[in-house]
mmCIF file of C-alpha atoms and ligand atoms in Angstrom:
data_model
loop_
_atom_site.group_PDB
_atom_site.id
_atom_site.type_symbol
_atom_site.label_atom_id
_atom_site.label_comp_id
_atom_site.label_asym_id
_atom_site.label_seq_id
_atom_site.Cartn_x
_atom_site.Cartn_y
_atom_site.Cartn_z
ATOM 1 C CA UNK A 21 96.089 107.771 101.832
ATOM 2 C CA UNK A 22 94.520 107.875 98.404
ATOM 3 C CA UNK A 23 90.878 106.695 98.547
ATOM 4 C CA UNK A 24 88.698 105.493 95.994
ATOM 5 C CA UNK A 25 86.608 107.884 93.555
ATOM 6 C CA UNK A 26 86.792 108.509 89.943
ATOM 7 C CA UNK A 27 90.835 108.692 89.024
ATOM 8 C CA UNK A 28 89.876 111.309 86.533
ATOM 9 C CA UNK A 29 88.185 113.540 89.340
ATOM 10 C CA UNK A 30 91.317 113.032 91.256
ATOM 11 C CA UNK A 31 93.586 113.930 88.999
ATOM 12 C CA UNK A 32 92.138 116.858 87.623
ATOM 13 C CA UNK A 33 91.751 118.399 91.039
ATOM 14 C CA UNK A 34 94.998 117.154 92.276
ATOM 15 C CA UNK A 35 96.468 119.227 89.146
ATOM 16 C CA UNK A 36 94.532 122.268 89.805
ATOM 17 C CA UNK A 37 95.158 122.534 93.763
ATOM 18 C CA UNK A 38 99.204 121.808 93.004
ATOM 19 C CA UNK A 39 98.722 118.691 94.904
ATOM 20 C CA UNK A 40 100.730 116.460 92.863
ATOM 21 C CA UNK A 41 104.060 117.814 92.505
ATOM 22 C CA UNK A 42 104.051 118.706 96.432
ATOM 23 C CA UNK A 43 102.792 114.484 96.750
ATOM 24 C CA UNK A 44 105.612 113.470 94.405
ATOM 25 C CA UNK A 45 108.329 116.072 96.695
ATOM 26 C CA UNK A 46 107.029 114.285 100.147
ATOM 27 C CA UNK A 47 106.849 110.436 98.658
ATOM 28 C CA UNK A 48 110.426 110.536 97.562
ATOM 29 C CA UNK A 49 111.688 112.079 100.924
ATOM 30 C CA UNK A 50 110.077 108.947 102.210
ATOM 31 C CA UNK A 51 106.149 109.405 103.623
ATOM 32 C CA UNK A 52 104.154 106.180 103.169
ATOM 33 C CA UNK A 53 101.372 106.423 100.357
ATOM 34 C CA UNK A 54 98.560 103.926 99.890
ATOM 35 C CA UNK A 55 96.039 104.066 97.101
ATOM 36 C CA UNK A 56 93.106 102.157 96.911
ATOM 37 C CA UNK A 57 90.958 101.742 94.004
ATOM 38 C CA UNK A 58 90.641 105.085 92.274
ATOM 39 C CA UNK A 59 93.789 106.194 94.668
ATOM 40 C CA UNK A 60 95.593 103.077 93.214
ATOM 41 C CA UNK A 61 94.901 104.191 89.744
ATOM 42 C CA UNK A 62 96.135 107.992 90.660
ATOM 43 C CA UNK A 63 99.505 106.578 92.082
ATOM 44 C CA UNK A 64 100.463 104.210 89.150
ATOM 45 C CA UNK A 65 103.298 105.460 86.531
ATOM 46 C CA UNK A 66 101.375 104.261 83.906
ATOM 47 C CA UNK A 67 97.127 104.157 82.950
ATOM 48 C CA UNK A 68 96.850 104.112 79.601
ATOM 49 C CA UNK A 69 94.785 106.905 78.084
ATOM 50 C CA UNK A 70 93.846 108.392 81.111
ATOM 51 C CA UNK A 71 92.685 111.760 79.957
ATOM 52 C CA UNK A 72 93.781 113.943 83.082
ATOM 53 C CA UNK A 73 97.481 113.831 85.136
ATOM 54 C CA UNK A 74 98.182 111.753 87.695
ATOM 55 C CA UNK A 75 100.953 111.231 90.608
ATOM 56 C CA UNK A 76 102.825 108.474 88.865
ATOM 57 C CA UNK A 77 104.744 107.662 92.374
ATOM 58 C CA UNK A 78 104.644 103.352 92.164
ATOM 59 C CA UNK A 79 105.924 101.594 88.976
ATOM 60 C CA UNK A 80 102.717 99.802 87.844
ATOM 61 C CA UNK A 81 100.279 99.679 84.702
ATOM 62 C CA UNK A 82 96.921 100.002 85.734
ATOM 63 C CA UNK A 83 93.769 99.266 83.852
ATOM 64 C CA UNK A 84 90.983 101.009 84.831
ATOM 65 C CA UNK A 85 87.279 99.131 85.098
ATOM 66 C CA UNK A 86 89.078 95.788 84.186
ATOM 67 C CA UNK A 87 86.116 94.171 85.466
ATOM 68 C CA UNK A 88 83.213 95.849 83.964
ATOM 69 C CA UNK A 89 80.475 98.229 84.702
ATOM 70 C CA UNK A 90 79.472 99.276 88.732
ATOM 71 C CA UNK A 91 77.017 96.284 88.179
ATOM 72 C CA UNK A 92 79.927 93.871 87.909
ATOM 73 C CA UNK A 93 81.711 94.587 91.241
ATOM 74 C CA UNK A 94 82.157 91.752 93.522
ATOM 75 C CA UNK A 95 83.625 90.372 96.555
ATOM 76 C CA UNK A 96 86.347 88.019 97.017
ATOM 77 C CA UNK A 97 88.144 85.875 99.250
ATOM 78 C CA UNK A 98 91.931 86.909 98.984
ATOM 79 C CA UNK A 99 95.314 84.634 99.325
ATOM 80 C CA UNK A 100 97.747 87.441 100.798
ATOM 81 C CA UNK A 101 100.934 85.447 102.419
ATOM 82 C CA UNK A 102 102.299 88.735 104.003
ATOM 83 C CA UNK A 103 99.498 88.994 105.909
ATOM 84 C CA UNK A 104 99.405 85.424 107.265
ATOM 85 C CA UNK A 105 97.103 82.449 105.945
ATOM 86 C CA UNK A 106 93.606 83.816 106.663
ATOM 87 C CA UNK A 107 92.439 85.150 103.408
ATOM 88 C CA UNK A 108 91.384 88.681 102.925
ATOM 89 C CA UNK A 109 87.844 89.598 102.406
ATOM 90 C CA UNK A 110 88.007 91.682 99.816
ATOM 91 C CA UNK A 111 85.086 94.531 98.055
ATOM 92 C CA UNK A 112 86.125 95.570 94.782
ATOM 93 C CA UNK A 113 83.859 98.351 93.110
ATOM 94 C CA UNK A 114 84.074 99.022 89.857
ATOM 95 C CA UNK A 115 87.767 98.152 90.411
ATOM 96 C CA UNK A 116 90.772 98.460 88.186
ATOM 97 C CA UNK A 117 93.864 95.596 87.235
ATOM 98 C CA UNK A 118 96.692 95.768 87.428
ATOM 99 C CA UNK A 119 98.556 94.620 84.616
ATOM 100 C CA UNK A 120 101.968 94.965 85.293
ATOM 101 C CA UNK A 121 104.595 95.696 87.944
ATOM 102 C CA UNK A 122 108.249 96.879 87.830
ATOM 103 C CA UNK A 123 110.936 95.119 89.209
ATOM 104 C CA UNK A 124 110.926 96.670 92.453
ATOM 105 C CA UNK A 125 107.382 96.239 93.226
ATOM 106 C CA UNK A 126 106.329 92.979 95.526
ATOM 107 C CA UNK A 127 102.899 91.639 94.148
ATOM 108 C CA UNK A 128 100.752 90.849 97.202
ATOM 109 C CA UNK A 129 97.925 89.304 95.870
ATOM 110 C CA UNK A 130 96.274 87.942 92.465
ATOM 111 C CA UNK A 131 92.662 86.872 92.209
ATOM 112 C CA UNK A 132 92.498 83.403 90.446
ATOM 113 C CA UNK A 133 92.205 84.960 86.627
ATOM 114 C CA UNK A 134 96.004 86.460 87.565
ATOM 115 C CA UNK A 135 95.155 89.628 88.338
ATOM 116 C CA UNK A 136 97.389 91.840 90.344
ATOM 117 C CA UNK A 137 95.178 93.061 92.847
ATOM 118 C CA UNK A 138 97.634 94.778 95.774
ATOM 119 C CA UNK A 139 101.120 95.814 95.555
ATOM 120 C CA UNK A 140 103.771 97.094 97.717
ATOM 121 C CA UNK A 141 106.953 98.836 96.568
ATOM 122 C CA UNK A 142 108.939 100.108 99.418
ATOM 123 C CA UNK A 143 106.754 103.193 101.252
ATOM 124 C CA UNK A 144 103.959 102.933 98.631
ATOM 125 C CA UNK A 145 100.870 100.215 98.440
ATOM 126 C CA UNK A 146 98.549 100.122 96.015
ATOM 127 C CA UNK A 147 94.940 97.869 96.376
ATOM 128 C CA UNK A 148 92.387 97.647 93.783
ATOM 129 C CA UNK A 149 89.931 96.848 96.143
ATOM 130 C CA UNK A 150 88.769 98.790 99.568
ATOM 131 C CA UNK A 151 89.718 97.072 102.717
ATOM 132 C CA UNK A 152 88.342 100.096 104.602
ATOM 133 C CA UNK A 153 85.024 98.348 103.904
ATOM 134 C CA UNK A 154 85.544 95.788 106.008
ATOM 135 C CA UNK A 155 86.729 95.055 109.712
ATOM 136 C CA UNK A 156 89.797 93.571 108.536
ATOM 137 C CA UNK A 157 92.458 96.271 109.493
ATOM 138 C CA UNK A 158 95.746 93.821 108.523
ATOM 139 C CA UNK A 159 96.072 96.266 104.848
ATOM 140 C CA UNK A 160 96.263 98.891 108.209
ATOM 141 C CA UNK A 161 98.146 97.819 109.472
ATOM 142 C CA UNK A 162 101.090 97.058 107.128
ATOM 143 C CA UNK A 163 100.844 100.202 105.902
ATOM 144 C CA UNK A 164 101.547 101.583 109.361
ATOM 145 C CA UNK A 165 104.210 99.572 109.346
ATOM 146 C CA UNK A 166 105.872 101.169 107.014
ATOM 147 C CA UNK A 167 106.689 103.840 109.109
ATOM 148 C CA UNK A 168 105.996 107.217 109.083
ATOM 149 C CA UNK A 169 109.190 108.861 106.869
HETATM 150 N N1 LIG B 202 86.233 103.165 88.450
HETATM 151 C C1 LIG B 202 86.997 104.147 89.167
HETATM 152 C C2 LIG B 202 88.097 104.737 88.271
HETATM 153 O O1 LIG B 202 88.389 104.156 87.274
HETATM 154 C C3 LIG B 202 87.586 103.572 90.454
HETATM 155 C C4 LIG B 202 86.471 103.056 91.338
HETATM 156 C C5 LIG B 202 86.758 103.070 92.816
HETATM 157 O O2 LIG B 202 87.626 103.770 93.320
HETATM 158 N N2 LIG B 202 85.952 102.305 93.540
HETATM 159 O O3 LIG B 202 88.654 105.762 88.544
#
């Protein structure tokens, strides 16, 4: 699991302790990888003009701080069919977008504007938001269900 942070932070010291190429190795032999927020950001193929490296493991474009400044994160009550019909509570902080998916990526859910706000494609997820903030462990839980490769 990825957590939130600063993506730059991330990357830079995911570059300098050789993390990335060993996460890249063990993702395509199959271990599950979910990123949230920051970690979503550090897991996407493509952020454009990020300024240090990142893992690149899930076919996405991700826009960092689509929403604003710290002062313009906000909650919000999620649609996500794979996880039944009770909507997701959902705590986005400073949160990035994301803008586009490959063809082998299953959006989860979109807040009303269209954004893409989680992702799945096959052992990797990808939320914008932070569902460890709340008691809500269905993200948890699908993520355990992918196994543990
Ligand atoms: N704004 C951060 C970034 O762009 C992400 C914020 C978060 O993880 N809550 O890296």
């Amino acid at each position: 699991m990825i957590p939130g942070g600063e993506s730059t932070t991330i990357g830079k010291l995911a570059a300098h302790y050789g993390i990335i190429e060993k996460l890249r190795e063990r993702s395509a032999a199959g271990m599950p990888v979910w990123g949230t927020c920051g970690g979503a950001i550090f897991i996407a193929r493509d952020v454009p003009l990020h300024p240090h490296p990142l893992a690149e493991l899930m076919d996405l474009t991700v826009e960092r701080n689509a929403f604003g400044r710290q002062v313009d994160s906000f909650e919000a009550d999620l649609d996500v069919p794979a996880l039944g019909a009770r909507p997701f509570h959902a705590i986005f902080i400073r949160a990035p977008r994301i803008a586009r998916v490959g063809p082998d990526v299953e959006v989860l859910a979109t807040l009303d504007d269209g954004s893409i706000v989680a992702a799945k494609q096959g052992r990797l997820l990808a939320t914008a938001f932070h569902p460890e903030l709340t008691g809500d462990p269905r993200f948890h839980e699908l993520f355990l269900g992918f196994g543990a490769g």
